[in-house]
Short mmCIF file of C-alpha atoms in Angstrom, two decimals:
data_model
loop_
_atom_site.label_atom_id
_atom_site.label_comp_id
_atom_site.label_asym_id
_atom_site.label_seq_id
_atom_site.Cartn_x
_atom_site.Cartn_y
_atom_site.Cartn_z
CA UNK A 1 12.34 3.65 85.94
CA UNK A 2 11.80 6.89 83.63
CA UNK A 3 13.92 9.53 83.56
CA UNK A 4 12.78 13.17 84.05
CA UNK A 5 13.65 15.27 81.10
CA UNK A 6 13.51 18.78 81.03
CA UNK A 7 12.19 20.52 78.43
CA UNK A 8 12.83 25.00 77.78
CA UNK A 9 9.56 25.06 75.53
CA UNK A 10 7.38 23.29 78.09
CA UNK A 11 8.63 25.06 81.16
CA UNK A 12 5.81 28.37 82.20
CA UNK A 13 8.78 30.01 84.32
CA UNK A 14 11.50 29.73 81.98
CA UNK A 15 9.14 30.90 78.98
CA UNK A 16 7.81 33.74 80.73
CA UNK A 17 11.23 34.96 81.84
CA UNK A 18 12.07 35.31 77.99
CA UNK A 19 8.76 37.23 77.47
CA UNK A 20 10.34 39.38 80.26
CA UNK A 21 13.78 40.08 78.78
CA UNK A 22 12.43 40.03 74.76
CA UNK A 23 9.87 43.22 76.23
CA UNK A 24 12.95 44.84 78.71
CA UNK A 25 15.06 45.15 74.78
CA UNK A 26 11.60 46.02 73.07
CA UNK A 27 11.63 48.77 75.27
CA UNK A 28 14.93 50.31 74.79
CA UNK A 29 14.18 50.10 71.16
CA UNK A 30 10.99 52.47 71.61
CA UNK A 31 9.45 49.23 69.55
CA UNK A 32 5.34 48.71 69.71
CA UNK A 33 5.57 45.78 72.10
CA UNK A 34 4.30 42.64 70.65
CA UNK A 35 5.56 40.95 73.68
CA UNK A 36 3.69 42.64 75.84
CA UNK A 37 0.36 41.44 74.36
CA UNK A 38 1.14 37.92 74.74
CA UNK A 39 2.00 38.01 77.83
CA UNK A 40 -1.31 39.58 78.99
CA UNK A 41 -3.03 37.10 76.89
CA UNK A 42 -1.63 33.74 78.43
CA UNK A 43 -0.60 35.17 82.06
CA UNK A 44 -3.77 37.40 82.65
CA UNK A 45 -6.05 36.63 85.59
CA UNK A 46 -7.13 33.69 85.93
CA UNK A 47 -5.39 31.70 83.50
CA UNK A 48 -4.27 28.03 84.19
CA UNK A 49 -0.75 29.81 82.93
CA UNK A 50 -0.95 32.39 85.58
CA UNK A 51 -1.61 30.14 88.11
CA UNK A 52 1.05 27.72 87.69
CA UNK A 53 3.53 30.92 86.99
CA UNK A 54 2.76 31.37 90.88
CA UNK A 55 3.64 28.13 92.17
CA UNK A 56 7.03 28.12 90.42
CA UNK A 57 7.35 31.82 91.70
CA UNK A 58 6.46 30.51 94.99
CA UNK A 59 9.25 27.77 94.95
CA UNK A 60 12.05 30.22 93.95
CA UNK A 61 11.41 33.50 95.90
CA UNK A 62 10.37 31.71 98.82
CA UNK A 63 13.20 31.48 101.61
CA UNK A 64 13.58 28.53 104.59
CA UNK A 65 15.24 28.45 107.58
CA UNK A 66 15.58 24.63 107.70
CA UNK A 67 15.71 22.10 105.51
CA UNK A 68 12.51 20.40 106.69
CA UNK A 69 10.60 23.75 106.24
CA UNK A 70 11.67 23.69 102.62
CA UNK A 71 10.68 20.20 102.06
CA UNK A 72 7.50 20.99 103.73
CA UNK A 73 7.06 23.82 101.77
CA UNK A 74 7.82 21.72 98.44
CA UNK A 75 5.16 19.07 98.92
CA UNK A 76 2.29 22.00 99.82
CA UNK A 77 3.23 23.53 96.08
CA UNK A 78 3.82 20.09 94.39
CA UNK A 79 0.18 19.49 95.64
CA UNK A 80 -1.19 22.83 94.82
CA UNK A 81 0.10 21.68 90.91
CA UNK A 82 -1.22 18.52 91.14
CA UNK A 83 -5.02 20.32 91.98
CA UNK A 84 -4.37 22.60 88.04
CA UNK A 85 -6.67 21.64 85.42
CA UNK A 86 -3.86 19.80 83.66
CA UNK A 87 -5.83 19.77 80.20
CA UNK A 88 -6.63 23.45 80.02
CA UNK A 89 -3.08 23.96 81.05
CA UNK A 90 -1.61 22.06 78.30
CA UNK A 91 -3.69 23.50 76.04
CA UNK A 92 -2.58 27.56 76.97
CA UNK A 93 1.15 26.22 77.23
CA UNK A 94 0.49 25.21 73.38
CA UNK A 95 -1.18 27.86 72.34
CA UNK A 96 1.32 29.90 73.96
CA UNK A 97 4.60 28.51 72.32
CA UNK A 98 2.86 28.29 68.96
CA UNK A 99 2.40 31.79 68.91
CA UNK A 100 5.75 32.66 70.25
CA UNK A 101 6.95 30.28 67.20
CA UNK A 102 5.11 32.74 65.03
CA UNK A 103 5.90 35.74 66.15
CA UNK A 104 9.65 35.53 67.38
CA UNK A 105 12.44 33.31 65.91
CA UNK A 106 12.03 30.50 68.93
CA UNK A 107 15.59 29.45 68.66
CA UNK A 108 16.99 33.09 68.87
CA UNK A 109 14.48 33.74 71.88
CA UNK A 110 16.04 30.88 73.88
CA UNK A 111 19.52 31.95 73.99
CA UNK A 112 18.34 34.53 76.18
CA UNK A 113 19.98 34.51 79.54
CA UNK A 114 17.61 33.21 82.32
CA UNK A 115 18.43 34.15 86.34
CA UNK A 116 17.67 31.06 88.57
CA UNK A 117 17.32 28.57 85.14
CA UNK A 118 18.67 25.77 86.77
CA UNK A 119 15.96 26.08 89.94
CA UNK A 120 13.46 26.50 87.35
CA UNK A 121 14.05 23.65 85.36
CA UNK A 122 14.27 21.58 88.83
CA UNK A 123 10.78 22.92 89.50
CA UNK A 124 9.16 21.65 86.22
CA UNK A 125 11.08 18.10 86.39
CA UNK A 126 9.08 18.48 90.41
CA UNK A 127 6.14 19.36 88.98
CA UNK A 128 6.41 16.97 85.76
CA UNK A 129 7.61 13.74 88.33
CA UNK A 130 6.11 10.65 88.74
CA UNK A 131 5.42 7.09 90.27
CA UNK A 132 8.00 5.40 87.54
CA UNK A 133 10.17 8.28 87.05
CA UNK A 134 13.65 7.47 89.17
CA UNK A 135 13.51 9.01 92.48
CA UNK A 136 17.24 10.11 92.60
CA UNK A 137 16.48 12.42 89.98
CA UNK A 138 13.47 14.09 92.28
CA UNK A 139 15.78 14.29 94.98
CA UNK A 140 18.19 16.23 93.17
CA UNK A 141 15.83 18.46 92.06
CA UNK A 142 14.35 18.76 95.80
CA UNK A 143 17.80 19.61 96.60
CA UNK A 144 18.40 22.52 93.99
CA UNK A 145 15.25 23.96 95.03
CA UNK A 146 16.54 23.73 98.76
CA UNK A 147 20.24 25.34 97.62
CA UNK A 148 18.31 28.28 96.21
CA UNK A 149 15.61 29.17 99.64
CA UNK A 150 18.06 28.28 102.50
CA UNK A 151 18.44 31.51 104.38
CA UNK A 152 22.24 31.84 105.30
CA UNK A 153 22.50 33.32 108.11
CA UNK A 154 23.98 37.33 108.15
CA UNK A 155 24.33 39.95 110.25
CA UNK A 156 20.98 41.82 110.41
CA UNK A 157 21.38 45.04 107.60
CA UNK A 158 18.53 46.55 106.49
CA UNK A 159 18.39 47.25 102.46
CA UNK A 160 16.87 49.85 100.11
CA UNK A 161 13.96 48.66 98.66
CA UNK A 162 15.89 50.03 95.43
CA UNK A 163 18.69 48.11 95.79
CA UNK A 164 16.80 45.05 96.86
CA UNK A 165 15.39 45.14 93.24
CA UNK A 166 18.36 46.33 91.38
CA UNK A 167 20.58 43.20 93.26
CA UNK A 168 18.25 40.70 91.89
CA UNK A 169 18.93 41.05 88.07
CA UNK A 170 21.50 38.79 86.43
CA UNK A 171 25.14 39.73 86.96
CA UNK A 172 25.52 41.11 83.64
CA UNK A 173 22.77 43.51 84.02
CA UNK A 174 23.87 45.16 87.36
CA UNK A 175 27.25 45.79 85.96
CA UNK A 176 25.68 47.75 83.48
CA UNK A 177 23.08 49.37 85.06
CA UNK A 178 25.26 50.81 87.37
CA UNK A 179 28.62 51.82 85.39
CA UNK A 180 25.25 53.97 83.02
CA UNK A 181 24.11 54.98 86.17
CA UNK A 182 27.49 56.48 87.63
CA UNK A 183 28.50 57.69 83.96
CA UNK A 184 24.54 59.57 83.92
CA UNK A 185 25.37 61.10 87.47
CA UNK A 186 28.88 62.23 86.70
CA UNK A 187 27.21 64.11 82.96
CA UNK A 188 29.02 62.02 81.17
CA UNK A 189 26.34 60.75 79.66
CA UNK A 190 22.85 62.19 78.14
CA UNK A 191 20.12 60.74 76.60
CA UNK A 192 20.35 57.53 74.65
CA UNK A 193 20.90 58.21 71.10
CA UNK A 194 19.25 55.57 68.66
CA UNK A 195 22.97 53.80 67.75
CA UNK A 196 23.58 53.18 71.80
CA UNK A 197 20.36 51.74 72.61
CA UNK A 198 20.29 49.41 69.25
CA UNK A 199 24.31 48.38 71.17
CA UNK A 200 21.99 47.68 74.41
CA UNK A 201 19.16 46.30 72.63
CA UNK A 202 22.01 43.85 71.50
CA UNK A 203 24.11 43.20 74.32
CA UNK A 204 21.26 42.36 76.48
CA UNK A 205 19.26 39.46 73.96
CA UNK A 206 22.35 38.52 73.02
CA UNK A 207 24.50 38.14 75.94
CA UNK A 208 24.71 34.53 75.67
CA UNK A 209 25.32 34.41 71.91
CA UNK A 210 28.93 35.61 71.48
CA UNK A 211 28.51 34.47 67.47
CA UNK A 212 26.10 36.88 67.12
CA UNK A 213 27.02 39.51 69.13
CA UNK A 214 30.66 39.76 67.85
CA UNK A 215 29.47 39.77 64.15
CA UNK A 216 27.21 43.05 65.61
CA UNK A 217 30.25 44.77 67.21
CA UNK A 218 32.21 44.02 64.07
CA UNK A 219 29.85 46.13 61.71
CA UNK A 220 29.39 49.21 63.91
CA UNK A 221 33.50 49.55 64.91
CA UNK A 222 34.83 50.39 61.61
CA UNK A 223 31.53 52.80 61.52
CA UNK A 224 32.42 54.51 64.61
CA UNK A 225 35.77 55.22 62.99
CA UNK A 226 34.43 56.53 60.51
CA UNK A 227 32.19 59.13 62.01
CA UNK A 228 35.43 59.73 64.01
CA UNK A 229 37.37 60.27 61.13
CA UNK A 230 34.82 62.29 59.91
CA UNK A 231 34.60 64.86 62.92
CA UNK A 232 38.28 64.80 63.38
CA UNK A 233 38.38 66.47 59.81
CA UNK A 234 36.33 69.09 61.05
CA UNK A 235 37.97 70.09 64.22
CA UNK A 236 40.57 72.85 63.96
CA UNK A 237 42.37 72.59 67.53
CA UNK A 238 45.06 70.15 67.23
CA UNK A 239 45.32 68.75 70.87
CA UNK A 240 41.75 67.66 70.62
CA UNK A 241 42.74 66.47 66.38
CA UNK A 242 45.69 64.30 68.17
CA UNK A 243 43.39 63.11 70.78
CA UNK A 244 40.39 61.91 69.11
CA UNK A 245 42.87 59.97 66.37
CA UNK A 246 44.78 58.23 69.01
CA UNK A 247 41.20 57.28 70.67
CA UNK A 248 40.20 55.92 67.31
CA UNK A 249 43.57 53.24 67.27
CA UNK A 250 42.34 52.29 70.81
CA UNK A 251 39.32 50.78 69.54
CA UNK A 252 40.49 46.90 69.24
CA UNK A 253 38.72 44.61 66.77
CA UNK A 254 36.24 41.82 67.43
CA UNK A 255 39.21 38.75 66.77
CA UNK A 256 41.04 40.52 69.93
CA UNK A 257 37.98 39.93 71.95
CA UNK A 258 38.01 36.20 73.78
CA UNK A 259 34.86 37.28 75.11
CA UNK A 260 32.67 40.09 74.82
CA UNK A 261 32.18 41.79 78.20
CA UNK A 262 30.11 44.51 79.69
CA UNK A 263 33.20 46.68 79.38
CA UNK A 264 33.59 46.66 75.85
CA UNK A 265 29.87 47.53 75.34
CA UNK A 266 30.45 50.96 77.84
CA UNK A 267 33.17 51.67 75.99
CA UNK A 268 31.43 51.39 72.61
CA UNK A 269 28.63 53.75 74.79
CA UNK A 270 30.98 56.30 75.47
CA UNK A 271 32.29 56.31 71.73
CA UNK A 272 28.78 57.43 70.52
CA UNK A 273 28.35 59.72 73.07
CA UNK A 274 32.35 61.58 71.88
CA UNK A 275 30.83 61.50 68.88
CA UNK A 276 27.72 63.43 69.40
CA UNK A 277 30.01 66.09 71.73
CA UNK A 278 32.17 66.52 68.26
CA UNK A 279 29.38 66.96 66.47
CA UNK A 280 28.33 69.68 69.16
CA UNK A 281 31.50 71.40 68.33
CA UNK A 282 30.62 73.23 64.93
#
């Protein structure tokens, strides 16, 4: 018996969730997507890319009461794959990597964080099974796809639509949506300067490279100090001299970080935004 093997660069879900997140930080970068463009390219209509992006979508948003509806459900998608033009599919998936490859540093673009990657990956390894491959292996995946649609059963409470949406990104990126969203309501904070969105930009392509992200965070702190250092020069009331030096020692370095968290990056947010106030002052 085979083994299944799963395999980031052949998987449509898990390659078009990077697309996703690589156009989200385009975005906040005011960038001319790139991204965007290859996504309408290989997931337009009627692609054999678009169509197999539905049956994976199908397997993960889709919810069961029972286990036998799930498995049901399963072998109606798992035949729906098997009915793809498998050549013309290859093909696009090709096509589609190689250009990523030539456009985007592949290796960076994968240490993107992907929601649901593990019921994604099960779904390819379902979709990729067969006749010699071991059967455990199929059953575990079966059972990861299962894990993920079983409705638990709740007390009935209806949701905003909004909140519907905003619970459904990763972990990291609800933490800070909201804490910008509370911070926006409260005026503590304006419009994004150019320095906090590049921080954002950052944080969220990088938020599974802490190498990377650390050596970031360890240029721009001794920068902010120095535009702190700067202002502070320039301010004549003393309370507010005393107060922006001692808020200037509280920034820690990057070796006192174990890990960087969503905190750190609102509290680097809220250092560009004291700066810009200072400025505001004279």
């Amino acid at each position: 018996m085979k083994k299944l093997k799963h395999s980031k660069y052949k998987n449509t879900g898990i390659l078009f969730e990077m697309l996703v997140r690589k156009l989200t930080s385009e975005t906040l970068t005011s960038n001319k997507s790139v991204t965007i463009d290859i996504i309408k390219k290989y997931f337009g209509k009627n692609t054999e890319l678009a169509k197999e992006l539905q049956l994976y979508n199908a397997l993960v948003k889709e919810q069961f009461r029972s286990e036998a509806q799930g498995l049901d459900y399963i072998r109606t998608i798992k035949n729906a794959y098997t009915k793809l033009n498998q050549s013309i599919l290859k093909r696009q998936k090709y096509n589609l990597v190689k250009e990523i490859s030539e456009k985007f540093v592949f290796s960076d673009l994968s240490k993107i964080q992907i929601n649901n990657y593990k019921a994604l990956a099960s779904i390819y390894m379902l979709f990729e099974y067969e006749e010699t491959d071991n059967p455990k292996q199929l059953l575990e995946c079966k059972n990861v796809i299962l894990d993920n649609g079983l409705i638990v059963e709740k007390k009935s409470i209806v949701k905003d639509p909004l909140m519907e949406s905003f619970e459904s990104q990763p972990k990291e990126i609800r933490l800070l949506t909201y804490k910008l969203l509370v911070d926006k309501f409260n005026d503590k904070y304006s419009i994004l300067d150019e320095s906090q969105k590049q921080l954002l930009n950052k944080y969220i392509t990088n938020v599974n490279d802490t190498t990377a992200l650390k050596e970031y965070i360890q240029v721009i702190i001794p920068q902010i100090k120095k535009q702190l250092s700067e202002q502070s020069k320039l301010i004549t009331d003393k309370a507010t001299k005393i107060k922006v030096k001692k808020l200037s020692e509280m920034l820690c370095t990057v070796e006192n970080m174990k890990a960087i968290k969503e905190s750190h990056i609102l509290s680097l947010l809220r250092y560009y935004d004291l700066i810009k106030e200072l400025k505001g002052l004279h």
